[in-house]
Amino acid sequence: MRVLPVLLTAVPLPLFATPRGRAFFSTDSIDGLLFILLSLVMILLIVAIFLKVRTNIMRSKNTTRPPVSDTTKFNEYISTLSSKSIDAYLTLKEKKQHKGNNALKGMLLLLLAGGVYSLPASAQQIDAKPSSLLQETGIITTLILLLIPIVTGVILMAVKVSGLIRRRTRERNLEEATVFADYLTQPNDPVIEEALERRKKALAYHLHNSELAGNADAEDTRGLVGNINIHTGLSVVAQKQRARPRPAVDPELSKLVMWYLGCAAFWLLFGTTVGEYVGIKFVSPDVDHLSWLSFGRLRPVHTNAVFWGWASLGMLGLGYYVVPRVSNVPLASLNQGRWSLILINAAVILGSVSLMAGINNAGGEYREYIWPIQLLFGIGLVITLYNFINTIAVRTTKEIYISNWYIVAALMFALVISVVAYVPWWQDGLGETIVQGYYMHQGVGMWFMLFTLGIVYYFLPQQLNKPIYSYSLGILAFWAQILFYTLIGTHHFVFSAIPWWLQTVAIVGSVGMIIPVAAGTTNFIMTFRNGWYKIASSYTLPFFLVGIIFYFTGSLQGTAEAFRSTNLIWHFTDFTVAHSHLTMYGIISFFLWAGIYAVVPRLSGKEAPQITVGAHFWLALIGLLFYTIPLMYGSTLKGIMWMQEKPFIESVIMMAPYWLWRAIGGSLMWLSHLFFAYNLYKMILGDDTTDVKGAAIEKLNQSYSEIASTL
C-alpha cells in the first residue's frame, strides 16, 4: 500500500491522504526511490516505443520502390513555384537547347539535400506496478543504478536511429528531385510550359483593395445608422486603416529581436529550473543543506529571473519589432537596443548571484535586487523608452497605433514605480508597506500587463488577418486601466495598520478593474468573430486564446480576492501563489509565446516542428492547471482552518498533497519550456529541409553557372 501515493501521481485525481513520517521525495524513503524507479522505467519504455516506430519507418523507406514520375505531384510542385523561379526556369530552358540536356539535368540534382517527409511520433502509456520485493530500499537502489546506463544507451541509440532516418530521407528526396528534374527537362513539353505560364500569371495578380468600393454616398434606407455621411468617425480616436503590405524587416533589426528572444528563453529555463527545485522543496524540505540553495534565497532568484529576465526581455524583443512596424519607419537606433539588452542581462546575472549569496534589498517582494543592480535595469529601460519615442516621433502614419500607446506607457510606468520603490525618503514604517503594495502590483499591471496587451493588439489582428474589432474599446481599456490599476496596490494589506480609507480605495479600484478587463476581453474575442475556424490550422492562435481566457478569469479573480470577506480567507495562503501564476504565466507567458511563434518565422524563414509546438502548448496548459487548481482548493481549506483557530501545524500537514500537485504541475510546466527552447532553436538556427518543389530550379541556376564559366 505504500506505493499508492506514487501511482496516484500519474492520474489527475485529488490527493486527500495525510502524509506521515518522512517527506515523499526524500532520497532515503522507499516511496521516493519508487518514484525515481518508475520514472526511469517510463522513460525506457517511451524511448523503446519511439525506437520501434522509427525503425519501422526506416524499414518501410528501404522497402519502398524508387520514386516514379508522378505527374499529379509534379503539377502540385509547379503550382507553388515563385515567379522568380519560373522566370529562371524559362530562361534556362531556352539556353538548354544549346548546352545539352545532360547538363541541365545535372543542374537539377544539387538542389535536393533535405527531406519532405514528416515522421509520425507516437507513444503509449505503460503502467508499471512494483512487486513486493520493491519494498526493499537496496533492491530499488540497485535497479535504479542498473536502469540509468540502460536508459542512457537507449536514448543514444534513439539519436543514432533518428540520424540514420534523416540521412535516408535526404537520399529519398534527392531521388524524387532527380525524377522531377527529368520531368522538367522534357524537350518542348507544352503541358509544362502552359502550367508555368498559368502559375506566373496567378502570381502577378494583386488586389487593389478597391474592388468592392464605389464613389456613391452611403445610403441607409432602413434608418439603422444615423448621419452616416456626416460623422466619419470619433474625433478623440484615430480611425482604423486597411492593412498595408508589410515591408521587409531590416536584417540587423531581425538579429536584435532574436537576441532579445533568445536571452529571454535562457532566463525562462534558468528561472523555472530554480522554481522547479523550490517546488520540490515543499515535499522534500531536507533535500539539501547549502545556504546558497536555501528556500529563502532561491525563491527571489526564481521570481526575479522570470520577471526581469524572461518576461521583460521577451516583451522588449517583441516591442522592438512592433514599434517600428506600426510606425512604418526604421528603428531609431539599433545600437541603443543592443546596449539595453546588455544592461538588462547584466542586471539579472548580477542580481541572481547576489541573491544566492545573501545580498539583497530586504525591502519586499519583487524588489530584492539591491539598488545598484536595479539601476542597470532602469537605465536599460530609459534607453529603450528614448529609442521608441524617437522612432514614433518620425512615423509616417498620422495616428499613433494603440500598440505604441500601451508599450510606451508601460515603459514610463515601469520607471516611475522603480523610482518610488527604491528612493528611501518614504521607506519607513507604514510608508514602506504602502510603497511595497504599490510597487508589487503596479509592476504586474502597469509594466507586464500593459506592455503585453500592446503586443496582443498588433499580433492578434495580424494572425487573424483582420483589423482589431474596436479601436474605441482599446482606448477605453487603456485609460480605465491607468485610472483604476494605480489605486489597487494596498488591497494586499487589508486588515493591516494602514488607514482604513486607503484599504477601501484599493477595493473600489479593484472593482473598477472590471471595466478595462471586460473591454479588452470583448475586443479580443470579437476580433476572433468569423475566424474561429482558423484556430485549427494555427499554432499561434491557441496561445492567444488561452491568454485571453486567463486575462479575463485571472484578472477578475484578483478583483474577487480584494473584498474583505474573501481576503480574510485567502490572504497569506498559497492562494496568492496560485493567482500570481494564473496571471503572470497564464496571461503574460502565453501571450509572449504567441507573439514569438508569430514573429520569429517571419524573421528567420524557418518554422518549428508542429508536434513540439503542440507539446509545448499542452504541457504548459495542463501543468498550469495542475499547479493552480489544487493550490486554490487547498488554500481555501487552509484559510478556513485558520478562521476556526485550528493549530497552525495542522494546516501545514493538510497542504502536503496539494504541494505535491504543485510540484507535478510545475514539472510539466518546466518540461514545456524545454520544448519551447527547442522550438526557438529550430526557428532561429535549425537546419533547412530541402524543398523538392524549388530544388530543380535552383539546380538549373547552379548548373548553368558552371557551364557559362567553362566557355
mmCIF file of N, CA, C and O in Angstrom, residues 415 616 644:
data_model
loop_
_atom_site.group_PDB
_atom_site.id
_atom_site.type_symbol
_atom_site.label_atom_id
_atom_site.label_comp_id
_atom_site.label_asym_id
_atom_site.label_seq_id
_atom_site.Cartn_x
_atom_site.Cartn_y
_atom_site.Cartn_z
ATOM 1 N N LEU A 415 9.448 52.825 -15.022
ATOM 2 C CA LEU A 415 10.460 53.724 -14.462
ATOM 3 C C LEU A 415 9.918 54.449 -13.226
ATOM 4 O O LEU A 415 10.632 54.612 -12.224
ATOM 5 N N HIS A 616 4.579 21.747 -26.360
ATOM 6 C CA HIS A 616 4.796 22.927 -25.522
ATOM 7 C C HIS A 616 3.461 23.480 -25.020
ATOM 8 O O HIS A 616 3.290 23.755 -23.819
ATOM 9 N N GLN A 644 -11.048 28.959 12.011
ATOM 10 C CA GLN A 644 -11.566 28.090 13.061
ATOM 11 C C GLN A 644 -10.579 27.916 14.212
ATOM 12 O O GLN A 644 -10.835 27.114 15.115
#
